[in-house]
PDB file of C-alpha atoms in Angstrom:
ATOM      1  CA  MET A 124       0.000   0.039   0.032  1.00 50.00           C
ATOM      2  CA  LYS A 125       2.765   2.323   0.943  1.00 41.00           C
ATOM      3  CA  LYS A 126       4.598   1.618  -2.452  1.00 41.00           C
ATOM      4  CA  GLN A 127       1.340   2.336  -4.293  1.00 41.00           C
ATOM      5  CA  PHE A 128       0.966   5.674  -2.495  1.00 35.00           C
ATOM      6  CA  ILE A 129       4.534   6.707  -3.411  1.00 36.00           C
ATOM      7  CA  PHE A 130       4.016   5.700  -6.941  1.00 33.00           C
ATOM      8  CA  LEU A 131       0.822   7.846  -7.201  1.00 32.00           C
ATOM      9  CA  LEU A 132       2.612  10.679  -5.513  1.00 32.00           C
ATOM     10  CA  LEU A 133       5.481  10.559  -8.035  1.00 32.00           C
ATOM     11  CA  ILE A 134       2.872  10.547 -11.091  1.00 29.00           C
ATOM     12  CA  PHE A 135       1.000  13.427  -9.439  1.00 31.00           C
ATOM     13  CA  SER A 136       4.300  15.387  -9.160  1.00 31.00           C
ATOM     14  CA  LEU A 137       5.268  14.513 -12.872  1.00 26.00           C
ATOM     15  CA  VAL A 138       1.877  15.631 -14.195  1.00 29.00           C
ATOM     16  CA  ASN A 139       2.123  18.901 -12.314  1.00 30.00           C
ATOM     17  CA  THR A 140       5.591  19.462 -13.641  1.00 27.00           C
ATOM     18  CA  LEU A 141       4.378  18.820 -17.199  1.00 26.00           C
ATOM     19  CA  PHE A 142       1.362  21.151 -16.949  1.00 28.00           C
ATOM     20  CA  ALA A 143       3.676  23.819 -15.425  1.00 32.00           C
ATOM     21  CA  ALA A 144       6.013  23.647 -18.335  1.00 38.00           C
ATOM     22  CA  VAL A 145       3.258  24.377 -20.844  1.00 39.00           C
ATOM     23  CA  GLU A 146       1.576  27.196 -19.017  1.00 52.00           C
ATOM     24  CA  THR A 147       1.628  30.294 -21.167  1.00 68.00           C
ATOM     25  CA  GLN A 148       1.375  34.027 -20.697  1.00 75.00           C
ATOM     26  CA  PHE A 149      -1.391  35.952 -22.440  1.00 82.00           C
ATOM     27  CA  TYR A 150      -1.540  39.652 -23.555  1.00 85.00           C
ATOM     28  CA  GLN A 151      -4.884  41.561 -23.831  1.00 90.00           C
ATOM     29  CA  LYS A 152      -5.244  45.211 -24.844  1.00 93.00           C
ATOM     30  CA  VAL A 153      -7.777  47.001 -22.576  1.00 94.00           C
ATOM     31  CA  LYS A 154      -9.319  50.411 -21.885  1.00 96.00           C
ATOM     32  CA  ILE A 155      -9.509  51.168 -18.196  1.00 96.00           C
ATOM     33  CA  THR A 156     -11.841  53.760 -16.831  1.00 97.00           C
ATOM     34  CA  MET A 157     -10.638  55.253 -13.501  1.00 96.00           C
ATOM     35  CA  LYS A 158     -12.799  56.716 -10.760  1.00 95.00           C
ATOM     36  CA  ASP A 159     -11.452  60.273 -11.450  1.00 96.00           C
ATOM     37  CA  GLY A 160     -12.833  59.973 -14.946  1.00 95.00           C
ATOM     38  CA  SER A 161      -9.540  59.462 -16.706  1.00 96.00           C
ATOM     39  CA  GLU A 162      -8.952  56.572 -19.119  1.00 97.00           C
ATOM     40  CA  LYS A 163      -5.886  54.433 -19.692  1.00 96.00           C
ATOM     41  CA  VAL A 164      -5.086  52.205 -22.599  1.00 96.00           C
ATOM     42  CA  GLY A 165      -2.550  49.287 -22.640  1.00 94.00           C
ATOM     43  CA  PHE A 166      -1.990  45.640 -22.240  1.00 91.00           C
ATOM     44  CA  VAL A 167      -2.575  43.377 -19.283  1.00 90.00           C
ATOM     45  CA  THR A 168      -0.940  39.980 -19.031  1.00 85.00           C
ATOM     46  CA  ASN A 169      -1.354  36.895 -17.022  1.00 80.00           C
ATOM     47  CA  TYR A 170      -0.445  33.288 -16.826  1.00 67.00           C
ATOM     48  CA  SER A 171      -3.243  31.037 -17.679  1.00 63.00           C
ATOM     49  CA  ASP A 172      -4.340  27.800 -19.477  1.00 62.00           C
ATOM     50  CA  GLY A 173      -6.665  29.908 -21.532  1.00 67.00           C
ATOM     51  CA  LYS A 174      -7.239  33.422 -23.010  1.00 78.00           C
ATOM     52  CA  ILE A 175      -7.733  36.410 -20.713  1.00 86.00           C
ATOM     53  CA  ASP A 176     -11.301  37.028 -19.626  1.00 88.00           C
ATOM     54  CA  VAL A 177     -11.250  40.756 -18.833  1.00 89.00           C
ATOM     55  CA  ASP A 178     -14.173  40.586 -16.492  1.00 89.00           C
ATOM     56  CA  ALA A 179     -12.747  37.783 -14.482  1.00 88.00           C
ATOM     57  CA  PHE A 180      -9.297  39.536 -14.589  1.00 87.00           C
ATOM     58  CA  PHE A 181     -10.762  42.687 -13.071  1.00 86.00           C
ATOM     59  CA  ASP A 182     -12.816  40.745 -10.426  1.00 85.00           C
ATOM     60  CA  PHE A 183      -9.810  39.003  -9.393  1.00 85.00           C
ATOM     61  CA  TYR A 184      -7.788  42.208  -8.400  1.00 85.00           C
ATOM     62  CA  GLN A 185     -10.842  43.832  -6.960  1.00 82.00           C
ATOM     63  CA  ASN A 186     -11.567  40.851  -4.620  1.00 79.00           C
ATOM     64  CA  LYS A 187      -9.548  41.653  -1.589  1.00 66.00           C
ATOM     65  CA  LYS A 188      -9.551  38.036  -0.485  1.00 63.00           C
ATOM     66  CA  HIS A 189      -6.787  37.418  -2.872  1.00 64.00           C
ATOM     67  CA  GLY A 190      -4.528  39.927  -1.276  1.00 71.00           C
ATOM     68  CA  THR A 191      -3.175  41.277  -4.549  1.00 73.00           C
ATOM     69  CA  LYS A 192      -4.964  44.620  -5.062  1.00 85.00           C
ATOM     70  CA  SER A 193      -2.896  45.961  -8.025  1.00 89.00           C
ATOM     71  CA  PHE A 194      -1.822  44.987 -11.476  1.00 91.00           C
ATOM     72  CA  GLU A 195       0.549  46.229 -14.237  1.00 91.00           C
ATOM     73  CA  LEU A 196      -0.558  47.891 -17.370  1.00 94.00           C
ATOM     74  CA  TYR A 197       1.915  47.902 -20.276  1.00 91.00           C
ATOM     75  CA  LYS A 198       1.872  50.549 -22.961  1.00 92.00           C
ATOM     76  CA  ASN A 199       2.903  48.371 -25.802  1.00 90.00           C
ATOM     77  CA  VAL A 200       3.950  44.805 -26.851  1.00 87.00           C
ATOM     78  CA  TYR A 201       6.934  44.388 -29.237  1.00 87.00           C
ATOM     79  CA  SER A 202       7.585  41.717 -31.871  1.00 85.00           C
ATOM     80  CA  ILE A 203      10.994  40.351 -31.497  1.00 84.00           C
ATOM     81  CA  LYS A 204      13.130  37.829 -33.547  1.00 82.00           C
ATOM     82  CA  ASP A 205      13.972  35.045 -31.037  1.00 78.00           C
ATOM     83  CA  ASP A 206      13.723  31.829 -33.063  1.00 73.00           C
ATOM     84  CA  GLY A 207      10.609  31.002 -31.155  1.00 71.00           C
ATOM     85  CA  LEU A 208      12.666  30.341 -27.995  1.00 71.00           C
ATOM     86  CA  ALA A 209      11.346  33.234 -25.834  1.00 67.00           C
ATOM     87  CA  GLY A 210       7.742  33.802 -27.057  1.00 70.00           C
ATOM     88  CA  SER A 211       8.432  36.172 -29.906  1.00 77.00           C
ATOM     89  CA  TYR A 212       6.904  39.076 -28.104  1.00 81.00           C
ATOM     90  CA  ALA A 213       8.293  41.307 -25.360  1.00 82.00           C
ATOM     91  CA  LEU A 214       7.051  43.866 -22.884  1.00 84.00           C
ATOM     92  CA  GLN A 215       9.181  46.901 -22.119  1.00 87.00           C
ATOM     93  CA  MET A 216       9.826  47.153 -18.433  1.00 84.00           C
ATOM     94  CA  ASP A 217       9.979  50.991 -18.232  1.00 88.00           C
ATOM     95  CA  GLU A 218       6.662  51.462 -20.028  1.00 91.00           C
ATOM     96  CA  LYS A 219       4.562  49.787 -17.325  1.00 90.00           C
ATOM     97  CA  GLN A 220       2.462  51.476 -14.592  1.00 93.00           C
ATOM     98  CA  THR A 221       0.905  49.900 -11.589  1.00 94.00           C
ATOM     99  CA  ILE A 222      -2.891  50.203 -11.347  1.00 94.00           C
ATOM    100  CA  GLU A 223      -4.798  50.000  -8.077  1.00 92.00           C
ATOM    101  CA  ALA A 224      -7.868  47.917  -8.645  1.00 90.00           C
ATOM    102  CA  LYS A 225      -9.790  49.930  -6.067  1.00 90.00           C
ATOM    103  CA  ASN A 226      -9.413  53.111  -8.374  1.00 93.00           C
ATOM    104  CA  VAL A 227     -10.852  51.370 -11.376  1.00 93.00           C
ATOM    105  CA  VAL A 228     -14.480  51.681 -12.434  1.00 93.00           C
ATOM    106  CA  LYS A 229     -14.401  49.281 -15.379  1.00 93.00           C
ATOM    107  CA  MET A 230     -12.161  47.519 -17.864  1.00 93.00           C
ATOM    108  CA  VAL A 231     -13.105  46.619 -21.488  1.00 94.00           C
ATOM    109  CA  PRO A 232     -11.189  44.620 -24.056  1.00 93.00           C
ATOM    110  CA  LEU A 233     -10.024  46.374 -27.239  1.00 93.00           C
ATOM    111  CA  PRO A 234      -9.659  44.880 -30.747  1.00 88.00           C
ATOM    112  CA  ASP A 235      -6.078  44.498 -31.535  1.00 77.00           C
ATOM    113  CA  PRO A 236      -4.060  42.103 -33.808  1.00 72.00           C
ATOM    114  CA  ILE A 237      -2.161  40.637 -30.900  1.00 74.00           C
ATOM    115  CA  ASN A 238      -5.004  40.355 -28.451  1.00 74.00           C
ATOM    116  CA  ASN A 239      -4.484  37.236 -26.353  1.00 72.00           C
ATOM    117  CA  PHE A 240      -1.356  36.313 -28.153  1.00 72.00           C
ATOM    118  CA  THR A 241       0.649  33.908 -26.106  1.00 69.00           C
ATOM    119  CA  ALA A 242       4.215  33.989 -24.914  1.00 66.00           C
ATOM    120  CA  ALA A 243       6.386  31.436 -22.997  1.00 59.00           C
ATOM    121  CA  ASP A 244       5.806  31.711 -19.370  1.00 52.00           C
ATOM    122  CA  HIS A 245       9.515  32.256 -18.706  1.00 50.00           C
ATOM    123  CA  PHE A 246       9.776  35.373 -20.865  1.00 55.00           C
ATOM    124  CA  ASN A 247      11.397  38.392 -19.057  1.00 59.00           C
ATOM    125  CA  TYR A 248      10.346  42.084 -19.257  1.00 73.00           C
ATOM    126  CA  LEU A 249      13.079  43.831 -21.138  1.00 81.00           C
ATOM    127  CA  SER A 250      14.766  47.387 -21.402  1.00 84.00           C
ATOM    128  CA  LYS A 251      14.163  49.365 -24.545  1.00 89.00           C
ATOM    129  CA  GLY A 252      17.687  48.785 -25.689  1.00 86.00           C
ATOM    130  CA  VAL A 253      17.426  45.051 -25.568  1.00 84.00           C
ATOM    131  CA  ILE A 254      14.170  45.168 -27.446  1.00 88.00           C
ATOM    132  CA  ASP A 255      15.731  47.231 -30.143  1.00 90.00           C
ATOM    133  CA  LEU A 256      18.346  44.653 -30.459  1.00 87.00           C
ATOM    134  CA  MET A 257      15.950  41.764 -30.488  1.00 87.00           C
ATOM    135  CA  GLN A 258      13.767  43.179 -33.143  1.00 89.00           C
ATOM    136  CA  LYS A 259      16.649  42.701 -35.547  1.00 85.00           C
ATOM    137  CA  GLU A 260      17.674  39.445 -36.797  1.00 79.00           C
ATOM    138  CA  SER A 261      20.060  37.612 -34.253  1.00 80.00           C
ATOM    139  CA  LEU A 262      23.191  36.028 -35.652  1.00 81.00           C
ATOM    140  CA  PHE A 263      22.578  32.746 -33.908  1.00 82.00           C
ATOM    141  CA  THR A 264      21.320  31.269 -30.602  1.00 83.00           C
ATOM    142  CA  ASP A 265      22.756  28.742 -28.304  1.00 83.00           C
ATOM    143  CA  SER A 266      21.216  26.881 -25.323  1.00 81.00           C
ATOM    144  CA  MET A 267      22.411  24.540 -22.594  1.00 80.00           C
ATOM    145  CA  ASN A 268      21.190  22.897 -19.452  1.00 82.00           C
ATOM    146  CA  ASP A 269      22.395  25.044 -16.438  1.00 81.00           C
ATOM    147  CA  PRO A 270      25.078  23.045 -14.684  1.00 77.00           C
ATOM    148  CA  HIS A 271      24.567  25.001 -11.521  1.00 76.00           C
ATOM    149  CA  SER A 272      20.759  24.681 -11.363  1.00 73.00           C
ATOM    150  CA  ASP A 273      18.787  22.382  -9.139  1.00 71.00           C
ATOM    151  CA  ASP A 274      15.570  22.621 -11.453  1.00 65.00           C
ATOM    152  CA  ALA A 275      17.153  21.558 -14.718  1.00 67.00           C
ATOM    153  CA  SER A 276      16.942  25.119 -15.891  1.00 76.00           C
ATOM    154  CA  THR A 277      17.931  25.960 -19.587  1.00 81.00           C
ATOM    155  CA  LEU A 278      20.194  28.945 -20.316  1.00 84.00           C
ATOM    156  CA  ILE A 279      19.570  30.625 -23.757  1.00 86.00           C
ATOM    157  CA  ALA A 280      21.975  33.207 -25.430  1.00 88.00           C
ATOM    158  CA  PHE A 281      20.815  35.394 -28.255  1.00 88.00           C
ATOM    159  CA  ASN A 282      23.962  36.815 -30.001  1.00 90.00           C
ATOM    160  CA  TYR A 283      24.009  40.179 -31.861  1.00 89.00           C
ATOM    161  CA  ASP A 284      27.693  40.603 -31.711  1.00 90.00           C
ATOM    162  CA  PRO A 285      29.649  39.364 -34.777  1.00 91.00           C
ATOM    163  CA  LYS A 286      32.880  39.160 -32.829  1.00 92.00           C
ATOM    164  CA  PHE A 287      31.759  35.947 -31.075  1.00 93.00           C
ATOM    165  CA  ASN A 288      31.283  32.578 -32.745  1.00 93.00           C
ATOM    166  CA  LYS A 289      29.154  29.802 -31.603  1.00 90.00           C
ATOM    167  CA  LYS A 290      31.813  27.939 -29.651  1.00 93.00           C
ATOM    168  CA  GLN A 291      32.633  31.254 -27.750  1.00 94.00           C
ATOM    169  CA  ILE A 292      28.897  31.778 -27.004  1.00 92.00           C
ATOM    170  CA  HIS A 293      28.699  28.317 -25.379  1.00 92.00           C
ATOM    171  CA  GLU A 294      31.712  29.076 -23.272  1.00 93.00           C
ATOM    172  CA  ILE A 295      30.045  32.300 -22.248  1.00 92.00           C
ATOM    173  CA  LEU A 296      26.960  30.483 -21.161  1.00 91.00           C
ATOM    174  CA  LEU A 297      29.054  28.285 -18.909  1.00 91.00           C
ATOM    175  CA  LYS A 298      30.891  31.295 -17.518  1.00 91.00           C
ATOM    176  CA  TYR A 299      27.540  33.098 -17.105  1.00 89.00           C
ATOM    177  CA  SER A 300      26.047  30.212 -15.137  1.00 89.00           C
ATOM    178  CA  LYS A 301      29.159  30.023 -12.808  1.00 90.00           C
ATOM    179  CA  ILE A 302      29.154  33.832 -12.159  1.00 89.00           C
ATOM    180  CA  GLN A 303      25.366  33.725 -11.415  1.00 87.00           C
ATOM    181  CA  PHE A 304      25.706  30.698  -9.114  1.00 87.00           C
ATOM    182  CA  ASP A 305      28.675  32.195  -7.154  1.00 90.00           C
ATOM    183  CA  ALA A 306      26.802  35.497  -6.740  1.00 88.00           C
ATOM    184  CA  THR A 307      23.674  33.710  -5.328  1.00 84.00           C
ATOM    185  CA  ARG A 308      25.744  31.425  -3.034  1.00 86.00           C
ATOM    186  CA  LYS A 309      27.420  34.497  -1.607  1.00 88.00           C
ATOM    187  CA  GLY A 310      24.129  36.219  -1.188  1.00 88.00           C
ATOM    188  CA  LYS A 311      25.057  39.060  -3.605  1.00 85.00           C
ATOM    189  CA  ILE A 312      22.865  40.664  -6.245  1.00 84.00           C
ATOM    190  CA  PHE A 313      23.369  39.274  -9.716  1.00 81.00           C
ATOM    191  CA  ASP A 314      23.520  42.238 -12.050  1.00 84.00           C
ATOM    192  CA  GLU A 315      23.543  40.825 -15.696  1.00 82.00           C
ATOM    193  CA  GLU A 316      24.364  44.077 -17.248  1.00 82.00           C
ATOM    194  CA  GLU A 317      27.296  44.897 -14.978  1.00 86.00           C
ATOM    195  CA  VAL A 318      28.613  41.314 -15.561  1.00 88.00           C
ATOM    196  CA  LYS A 319      28.302  41.788 -19.433  1.00 87.00           C
ATOM    197  CA  GLN A 320      30.243  45.004 -19.289  1.00 86.00           C
ATOM    198  CA  LYS A 321      32.985  43.657 -17.283  1.00 88.00           C
ATOM    199  CA  MET A 322      33.395  40.515 -19.447  1.00 89.00           C
ATOM    200  CA  GLY A 323      33.092  42.459 -22.694  1.00 89.00           C
ATOM    201  CA  TRP A 324      30.184  40.360 -23.897  1.00 91.00           C
ATOM    202  CA  GLY A 325      28.543  43.253 -25.756  1.00 85.00           C
ATOM    203  CA  LYS A 326      25.273  42.535 -27.487  1.00 88.00           C
ATOM    204  CA  ILE A 327      24.300  39.180 -26.021  1.00 89.00           C
ATOM    205  CA  VAL A 328      20.912  38.699 -24.499  1.00 87.00           C
ATOM    206  CA  PHE A 329      20.386  35.997 -21.954  1.00 84.00           C
ATOM    207  CA  PHE A 330      17.231  33.985 -20.788  1.00 78.00           C
ATOM    208  CA  GLU A 331      16.860  31.350 -18.167  1.00 76.00           C
ATOM    209  CA  VAL A 332      14.022  28.794 -18.620  1.00 69.00           C
ATOM    210  CA  GLY A 333      13.070  27.091 -15.305  1.00 64.00           C
ATOM    211  CA  GLY A 334      12.726  23.366 -15.328  1.00 56.00           C
ATOM    212  CA  ASP A 335       9.877  23.014 -12.836  1.00 51.00           C
TER     213      ASP A 335
END
């Protein structure tokens, strides 16, 4: 009986892991009417197994039981060239604003070609400089399992710098993993841009995909 229980527990964990891996992030353009009469237009995003229901999204943040009373509104969504590895769409981190749900009267969806377009759930919010680079054709990409990760994470590098070849990019990924691991182990803040400047890596964009 005990062995059966352990077996079922393992199966349950595996199924959860598989479903977590395919969860996607959705974008929806909306118009928000505030209590002060002003209107805001932008994109909301969430993780889901289906498209964003604007009414349900609004109710979620207005319901104080959830504890989360605010959400982010992004000015735009940018199409990037990423070989399909990072979702193909990006949100610019410095174009977002935090909306307090208590100050919202209503939220309505707007028609737009990328309404409810999905992106990989690991996708990062990027700076304008990085998005400008990734809207151009990358030279090549490389990926590897992170040797310093406990959850089988995958590291991905998008290279926009012609001075690096594929072998060098792979070596950089190994070095990147080690630097990140050492910083975390020592309780230091890992500053990707600072590391790239010190190492002379130039126009290389990194992503990390969690394994669980």
